[in-house]
mmCIF file of C-alpha atoms in Angstrom:
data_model
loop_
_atom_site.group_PDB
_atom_site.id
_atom_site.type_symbol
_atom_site.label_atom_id
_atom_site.label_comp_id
_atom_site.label_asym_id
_atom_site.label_seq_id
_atom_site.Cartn_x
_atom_site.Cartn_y
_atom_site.Cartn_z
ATOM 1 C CA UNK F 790 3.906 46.557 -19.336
ATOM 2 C CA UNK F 791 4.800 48.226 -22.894
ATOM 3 C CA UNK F 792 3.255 51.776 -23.108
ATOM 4 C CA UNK F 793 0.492 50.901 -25.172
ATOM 5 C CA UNK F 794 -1.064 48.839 -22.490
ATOM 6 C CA UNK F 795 -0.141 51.302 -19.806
ATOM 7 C CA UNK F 796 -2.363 53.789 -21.359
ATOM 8 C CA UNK F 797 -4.710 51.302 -21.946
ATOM 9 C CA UNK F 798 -5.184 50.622 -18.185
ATOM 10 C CA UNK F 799 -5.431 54.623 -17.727
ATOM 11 C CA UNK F 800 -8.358 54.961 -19.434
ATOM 12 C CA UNK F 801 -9.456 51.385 -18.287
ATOM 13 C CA UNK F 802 -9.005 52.884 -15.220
ATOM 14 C CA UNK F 803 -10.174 56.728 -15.383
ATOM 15 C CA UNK F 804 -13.806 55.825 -17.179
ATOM 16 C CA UNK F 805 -14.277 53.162 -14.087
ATOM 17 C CA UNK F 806 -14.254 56.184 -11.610
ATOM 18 C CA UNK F 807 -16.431 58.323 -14.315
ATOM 19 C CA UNK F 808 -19.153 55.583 -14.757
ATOM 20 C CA UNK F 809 -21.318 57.048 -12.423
ATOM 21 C CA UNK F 810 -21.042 60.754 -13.115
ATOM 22 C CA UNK F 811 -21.655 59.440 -16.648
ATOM 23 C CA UNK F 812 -24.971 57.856 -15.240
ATOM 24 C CA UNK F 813 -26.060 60.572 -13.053
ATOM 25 C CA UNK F 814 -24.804 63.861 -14.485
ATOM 26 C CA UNK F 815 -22.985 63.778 -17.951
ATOM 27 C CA UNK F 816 -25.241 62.322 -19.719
ATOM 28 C CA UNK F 817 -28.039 64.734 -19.279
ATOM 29 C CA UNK F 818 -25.982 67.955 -18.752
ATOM 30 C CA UNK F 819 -23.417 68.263 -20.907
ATOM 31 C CA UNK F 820 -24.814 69.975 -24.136
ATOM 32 C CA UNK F 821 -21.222 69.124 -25.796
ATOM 33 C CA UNK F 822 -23.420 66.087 -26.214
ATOM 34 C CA UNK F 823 -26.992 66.449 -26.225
ATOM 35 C CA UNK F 824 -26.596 69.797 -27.933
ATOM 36 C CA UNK F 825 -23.258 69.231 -30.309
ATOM 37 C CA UNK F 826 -22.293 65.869 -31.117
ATOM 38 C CA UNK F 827 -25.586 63.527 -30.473
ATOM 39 C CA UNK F 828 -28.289 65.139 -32.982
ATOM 40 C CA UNK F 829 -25.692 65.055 -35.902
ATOM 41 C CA UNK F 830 -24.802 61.443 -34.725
ATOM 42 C CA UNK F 831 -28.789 60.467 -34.637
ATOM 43 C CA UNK F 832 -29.290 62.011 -38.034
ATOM 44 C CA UNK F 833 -26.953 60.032 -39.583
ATOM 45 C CA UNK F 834 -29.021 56.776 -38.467
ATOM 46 C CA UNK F 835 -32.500 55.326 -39.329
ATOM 47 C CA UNK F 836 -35.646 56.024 -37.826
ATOM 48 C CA UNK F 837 -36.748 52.905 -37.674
ATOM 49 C CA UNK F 838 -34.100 49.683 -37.234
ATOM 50 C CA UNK F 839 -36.884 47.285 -36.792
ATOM 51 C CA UNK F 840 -34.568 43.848 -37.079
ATOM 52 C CA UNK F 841 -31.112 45.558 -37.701
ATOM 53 C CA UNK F 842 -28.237 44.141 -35.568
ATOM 54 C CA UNK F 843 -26.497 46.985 -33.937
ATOM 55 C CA UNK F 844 -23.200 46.956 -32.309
ATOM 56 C CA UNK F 845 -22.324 50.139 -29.789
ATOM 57 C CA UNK F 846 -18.746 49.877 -29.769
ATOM 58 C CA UNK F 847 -17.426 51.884 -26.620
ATOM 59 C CA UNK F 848 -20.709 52.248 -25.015
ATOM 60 C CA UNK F 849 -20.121 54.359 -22.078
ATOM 61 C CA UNK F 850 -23.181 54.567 -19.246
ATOM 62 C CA UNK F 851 -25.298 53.436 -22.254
ATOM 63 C CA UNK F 852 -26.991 56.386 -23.728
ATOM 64 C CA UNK F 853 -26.604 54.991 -27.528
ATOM 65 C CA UNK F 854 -27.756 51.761 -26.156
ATOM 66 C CA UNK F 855 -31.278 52.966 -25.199
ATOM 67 C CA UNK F 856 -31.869 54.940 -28.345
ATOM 68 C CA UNK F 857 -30.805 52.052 -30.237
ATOM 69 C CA UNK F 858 -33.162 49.311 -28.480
ATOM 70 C CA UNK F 859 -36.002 52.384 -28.601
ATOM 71 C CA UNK F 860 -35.528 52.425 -32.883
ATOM 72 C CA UNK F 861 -35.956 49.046 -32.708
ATOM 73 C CA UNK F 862 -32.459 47.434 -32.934
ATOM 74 C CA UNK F 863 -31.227 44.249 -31.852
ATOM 75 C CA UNK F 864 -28.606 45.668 -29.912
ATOM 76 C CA UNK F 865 -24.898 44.670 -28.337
ATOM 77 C CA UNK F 866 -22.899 46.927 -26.748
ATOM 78 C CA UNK F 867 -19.247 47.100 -25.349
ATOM 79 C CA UNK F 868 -17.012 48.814 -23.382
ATOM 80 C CA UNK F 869 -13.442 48.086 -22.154
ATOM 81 C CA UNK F 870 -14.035 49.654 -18.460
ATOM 82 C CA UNK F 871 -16.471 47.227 -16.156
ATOM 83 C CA UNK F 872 -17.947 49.774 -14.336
ATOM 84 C CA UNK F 873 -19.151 51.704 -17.428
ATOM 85 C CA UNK F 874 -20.869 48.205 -18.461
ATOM 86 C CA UNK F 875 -22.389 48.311 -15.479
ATOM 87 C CA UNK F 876 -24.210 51.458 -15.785
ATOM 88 C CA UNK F 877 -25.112 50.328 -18.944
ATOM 89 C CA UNK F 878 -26.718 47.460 -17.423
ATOM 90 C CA UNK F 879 -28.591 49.552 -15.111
ATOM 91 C CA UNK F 880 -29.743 51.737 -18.176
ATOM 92 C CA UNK F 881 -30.853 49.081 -20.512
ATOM 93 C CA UNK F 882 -32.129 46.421 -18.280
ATOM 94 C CA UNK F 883 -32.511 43.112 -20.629
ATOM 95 C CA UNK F 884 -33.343 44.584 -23.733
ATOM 96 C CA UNK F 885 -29.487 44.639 -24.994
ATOM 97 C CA UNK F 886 -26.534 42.389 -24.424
ATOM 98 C CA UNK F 887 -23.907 44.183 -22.442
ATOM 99 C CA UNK F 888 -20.353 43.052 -22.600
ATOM 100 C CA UNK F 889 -16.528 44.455 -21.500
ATOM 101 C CA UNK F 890 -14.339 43.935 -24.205
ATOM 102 C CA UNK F 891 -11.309 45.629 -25.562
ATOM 103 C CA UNK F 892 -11.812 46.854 -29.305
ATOM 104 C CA UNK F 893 -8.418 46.408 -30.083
ATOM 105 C CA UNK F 894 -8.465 42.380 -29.459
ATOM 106 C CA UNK F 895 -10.085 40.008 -31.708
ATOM 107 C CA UNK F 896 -14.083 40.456 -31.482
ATOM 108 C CA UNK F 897 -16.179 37.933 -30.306
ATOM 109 C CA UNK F 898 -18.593 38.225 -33.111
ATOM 110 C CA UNK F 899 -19.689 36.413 -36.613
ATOM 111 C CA UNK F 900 -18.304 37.089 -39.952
ATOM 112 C CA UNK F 901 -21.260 39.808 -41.660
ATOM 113 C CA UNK F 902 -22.970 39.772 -38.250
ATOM 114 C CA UNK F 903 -24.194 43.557 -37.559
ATOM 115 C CA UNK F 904 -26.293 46.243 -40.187
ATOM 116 C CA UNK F 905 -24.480 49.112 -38.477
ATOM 117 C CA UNK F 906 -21.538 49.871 -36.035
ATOM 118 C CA UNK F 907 -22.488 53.191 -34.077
ATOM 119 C CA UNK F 908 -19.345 54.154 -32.247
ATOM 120 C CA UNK F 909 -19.517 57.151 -30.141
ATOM 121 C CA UNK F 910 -16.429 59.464 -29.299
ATOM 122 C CA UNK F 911 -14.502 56.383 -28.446
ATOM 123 C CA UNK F 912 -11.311 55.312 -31.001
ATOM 124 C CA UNK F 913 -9.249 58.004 -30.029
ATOM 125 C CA UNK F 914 -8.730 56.062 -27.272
ATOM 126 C CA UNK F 915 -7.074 53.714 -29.311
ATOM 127 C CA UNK F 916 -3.420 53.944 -31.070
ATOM 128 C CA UNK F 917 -4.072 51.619 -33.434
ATOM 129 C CA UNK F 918 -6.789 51.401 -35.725
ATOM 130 C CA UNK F 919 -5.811 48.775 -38.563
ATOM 131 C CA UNK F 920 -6.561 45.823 -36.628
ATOM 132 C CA UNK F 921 -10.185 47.272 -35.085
ATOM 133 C CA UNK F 922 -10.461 48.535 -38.346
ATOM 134 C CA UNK F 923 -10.514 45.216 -40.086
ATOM 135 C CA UNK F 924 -12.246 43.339 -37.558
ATOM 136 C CA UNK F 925 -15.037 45.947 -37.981
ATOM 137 C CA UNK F 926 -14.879 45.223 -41.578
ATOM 138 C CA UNK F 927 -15.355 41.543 -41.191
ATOM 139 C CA UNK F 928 -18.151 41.354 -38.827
ATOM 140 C CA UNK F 929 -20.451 43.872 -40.535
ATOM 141 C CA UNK F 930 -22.361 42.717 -43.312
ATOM 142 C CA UNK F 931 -21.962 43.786 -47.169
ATOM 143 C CA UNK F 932 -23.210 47.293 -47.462
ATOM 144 C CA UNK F 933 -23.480 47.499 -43.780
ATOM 145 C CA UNK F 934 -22.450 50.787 -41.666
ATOM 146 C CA UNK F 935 -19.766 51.787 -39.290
ATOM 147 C CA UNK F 936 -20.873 55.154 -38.046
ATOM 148 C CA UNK F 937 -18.416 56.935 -35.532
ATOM 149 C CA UNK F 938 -17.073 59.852 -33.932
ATOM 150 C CA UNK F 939 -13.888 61.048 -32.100
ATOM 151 C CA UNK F 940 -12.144 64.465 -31.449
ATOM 152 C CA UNK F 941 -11.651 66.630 -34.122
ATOM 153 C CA UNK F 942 -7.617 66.768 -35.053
ATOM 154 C CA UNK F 943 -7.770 70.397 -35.017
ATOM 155 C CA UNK F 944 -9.233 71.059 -31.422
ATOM 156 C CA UNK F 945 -6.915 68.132 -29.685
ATOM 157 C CA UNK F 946 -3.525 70.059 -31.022
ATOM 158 C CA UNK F 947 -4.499 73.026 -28.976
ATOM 159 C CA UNK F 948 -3.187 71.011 -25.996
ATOM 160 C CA UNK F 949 -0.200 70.018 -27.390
ATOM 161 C CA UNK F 950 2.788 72.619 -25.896
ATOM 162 C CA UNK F 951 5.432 71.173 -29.159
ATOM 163 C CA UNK F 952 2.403 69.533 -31.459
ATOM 164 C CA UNK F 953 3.573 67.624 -34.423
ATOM 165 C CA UNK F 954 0.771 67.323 -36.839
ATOM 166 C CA UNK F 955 1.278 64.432 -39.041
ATOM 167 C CA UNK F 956 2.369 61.942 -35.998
ATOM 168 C CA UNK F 957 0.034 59.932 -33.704
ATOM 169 C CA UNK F 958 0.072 61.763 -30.522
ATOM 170 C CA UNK F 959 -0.660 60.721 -26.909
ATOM 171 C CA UNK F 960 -2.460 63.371 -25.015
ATOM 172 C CA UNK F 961 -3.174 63.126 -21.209
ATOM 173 C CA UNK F 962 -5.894 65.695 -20.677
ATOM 174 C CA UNK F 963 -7.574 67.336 -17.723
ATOM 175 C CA UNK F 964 -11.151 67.071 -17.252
ATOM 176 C CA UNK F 965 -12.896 69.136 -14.340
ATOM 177 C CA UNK F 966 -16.261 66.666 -13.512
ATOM 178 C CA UNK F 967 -18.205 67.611 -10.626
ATOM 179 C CA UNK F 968 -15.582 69.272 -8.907
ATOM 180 C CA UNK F 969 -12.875 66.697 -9.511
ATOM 181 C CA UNK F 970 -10.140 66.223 -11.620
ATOM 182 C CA UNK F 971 -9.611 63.606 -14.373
ATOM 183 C CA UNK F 972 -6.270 63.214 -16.429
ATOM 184 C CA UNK F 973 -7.945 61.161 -19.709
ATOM 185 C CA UNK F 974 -5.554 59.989 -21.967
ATOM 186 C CA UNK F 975 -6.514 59.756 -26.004
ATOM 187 C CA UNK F 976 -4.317 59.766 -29.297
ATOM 188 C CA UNK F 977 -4.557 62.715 -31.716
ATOM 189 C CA UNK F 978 -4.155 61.535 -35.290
ATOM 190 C CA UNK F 979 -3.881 64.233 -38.423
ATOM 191 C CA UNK F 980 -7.149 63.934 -40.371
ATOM 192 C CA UNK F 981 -5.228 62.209 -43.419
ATOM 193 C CA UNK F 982 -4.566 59.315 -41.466
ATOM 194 C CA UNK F 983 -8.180 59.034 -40.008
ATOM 195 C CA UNK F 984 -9.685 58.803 -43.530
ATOM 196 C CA UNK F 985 -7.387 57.242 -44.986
ATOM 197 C CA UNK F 986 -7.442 54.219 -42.685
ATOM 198 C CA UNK F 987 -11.111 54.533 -43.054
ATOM 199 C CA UNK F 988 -11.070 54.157 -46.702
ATOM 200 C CA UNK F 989 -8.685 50.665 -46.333
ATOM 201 C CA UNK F 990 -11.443 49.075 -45.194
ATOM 202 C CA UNK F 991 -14.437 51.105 -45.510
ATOM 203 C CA UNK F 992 -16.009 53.463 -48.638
ATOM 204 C CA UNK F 993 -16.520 56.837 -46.889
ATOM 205 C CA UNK F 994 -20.323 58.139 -47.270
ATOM 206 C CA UNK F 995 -20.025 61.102 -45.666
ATOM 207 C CA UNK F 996 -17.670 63.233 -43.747
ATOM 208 C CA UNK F 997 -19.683 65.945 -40.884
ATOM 209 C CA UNK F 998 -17.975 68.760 -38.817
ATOM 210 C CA UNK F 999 -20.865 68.629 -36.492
ATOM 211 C CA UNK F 1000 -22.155 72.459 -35.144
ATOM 212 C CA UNK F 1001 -24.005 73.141 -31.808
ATOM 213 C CA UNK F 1002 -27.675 73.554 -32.089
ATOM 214 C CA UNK F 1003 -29.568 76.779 -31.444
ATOM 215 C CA UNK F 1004 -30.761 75.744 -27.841
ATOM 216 C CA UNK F 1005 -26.683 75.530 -27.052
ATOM 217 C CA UNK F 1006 -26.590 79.061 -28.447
ATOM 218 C CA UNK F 1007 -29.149 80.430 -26.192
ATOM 219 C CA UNK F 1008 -27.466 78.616 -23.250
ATOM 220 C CA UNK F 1009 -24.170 79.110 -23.868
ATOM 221 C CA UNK F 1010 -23.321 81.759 -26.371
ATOM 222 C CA UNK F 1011 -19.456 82.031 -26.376
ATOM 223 C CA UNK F 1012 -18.625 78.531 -26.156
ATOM 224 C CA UNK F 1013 -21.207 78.366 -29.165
ATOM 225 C CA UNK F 1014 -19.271 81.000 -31.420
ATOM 226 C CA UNK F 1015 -15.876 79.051 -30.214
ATOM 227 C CA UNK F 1016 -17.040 75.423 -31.596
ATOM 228 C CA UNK F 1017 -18.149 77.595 -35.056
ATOM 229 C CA UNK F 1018 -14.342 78.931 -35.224
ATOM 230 C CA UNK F 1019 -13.281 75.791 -34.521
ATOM 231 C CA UNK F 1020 -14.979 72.587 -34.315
ATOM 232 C CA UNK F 1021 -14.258 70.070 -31.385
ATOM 233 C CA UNK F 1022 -15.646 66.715 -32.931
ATOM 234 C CA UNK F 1023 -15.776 64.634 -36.409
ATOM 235 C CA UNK F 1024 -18.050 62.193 -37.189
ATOM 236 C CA UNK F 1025 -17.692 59.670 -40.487
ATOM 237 C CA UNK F 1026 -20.281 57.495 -42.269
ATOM 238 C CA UNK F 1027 -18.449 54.480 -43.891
ATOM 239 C CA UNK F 1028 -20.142 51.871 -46.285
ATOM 240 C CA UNK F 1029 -18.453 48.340 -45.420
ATOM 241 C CA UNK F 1030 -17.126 47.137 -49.118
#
């Protein structure tokens, strides 16, 4: 198995055991994203998406998916680990199509099939974008939105003991969830490389550093003044050409 698809079975495999703390816990506790990266994701999107084909590309235990369906959206989402989908299923019920697939294999979608792509803290699990990239490209329709974020460049080289900016980097972090420990795998890219694969397929509409709300500065003051030194997510809006 090349290393590519060993990593790819790592995270496969790590989100499968975090599915449920995901359902239960994670998504309802963590203000890093009800508090940080959700509202500036949310703003970014319609109120209303009355008859607008969504796709939720790396859905997790579904929380896009239910705010999606609630605006209105026809909505399919996706994620490569089964047991996420699963919780997903349990979230949404029949009012979204729920599928496991692997974003970096060929989609099983239309040409100019979806008005938006909403993909939440997801491609830096992948090491390759190009291919997603242009399959993202192909089945949105003209004028149609890919809306995503992932780790801010800056925060991931922190955990990087010999970091070397401009490469791709694999980074197997530690995540303490309900008293357990997680090593999640994800690829730090320098930020010229995430727009500027962006803009081969995409026009760039906007580019956010997201900041905490006030209610995670109230709850949690020092981790609040930390993600205003230095911000721990990016999020892009992309116009597909």
């Amino acid at each position: 198995m090349k290393g590519g698809e060993v990593v790819k079975e790592m995270v496969k495999g790590t989100f499968n055991q975090l599915a449920k703390v995901y359902e239960n816990s994670v998504d309802t506790t963590s203000m890093y994203n009800s508090e940080y990266e959700r509202p500036s994701m949310l703003k970014q999107l319609p109120e209303n998406l009355n008859g607008k084909s969504v796709l939720d590309a790396g859905c997790a235990a579904g929380w896009y998916t239910f705010q999606l369906v609630s605006k209105g959206a026809n909505v399919v989402a996706t994620d490569i680990s089964p047991e996420m989908v699963n919780s997903t299923k349990r979230r949404i019920g029949e009012r979204a199509k729920v599928i496991c697939l692997d974003l970096e294999d060929e989609l099983p979608f239309d040409d100019n099939y979806f008005d938006f792509i909403v993909s939440s803290l997801t491609l830096h699990y992948l090491k390759n974008w190009d291919y997603t990239f242009s399959e993202f490209q192909r089945i949105l329709k003209p004028k149609g939105i890919l809306l995503f974020s992932i780790h801010h460049p800056i925060s991931d080289i922190k955990l990087l003991q010999d970091p070397k900016y401009f490469s791709t980097e694999l980074i197997i972090d530690k995540w303490n969830k309900e008293g357990k420990l997680y090593e999640v795998p994800f690829y730090r890219r320098p930020l010229s490389e995430i727009l500027n694969t962006t803009l081969k397929y995409f026009a760039i509409k906007e580019v956010i550093e997201p900041q905490p709300t006030m209610t995670f500065k109230e709850k949690a003051p020092e981790n609040y003044d930390r993600l205003m030194k230095s911000p721990q997510f990016l999020i892009i809006s992309a116009i597909s050409k």
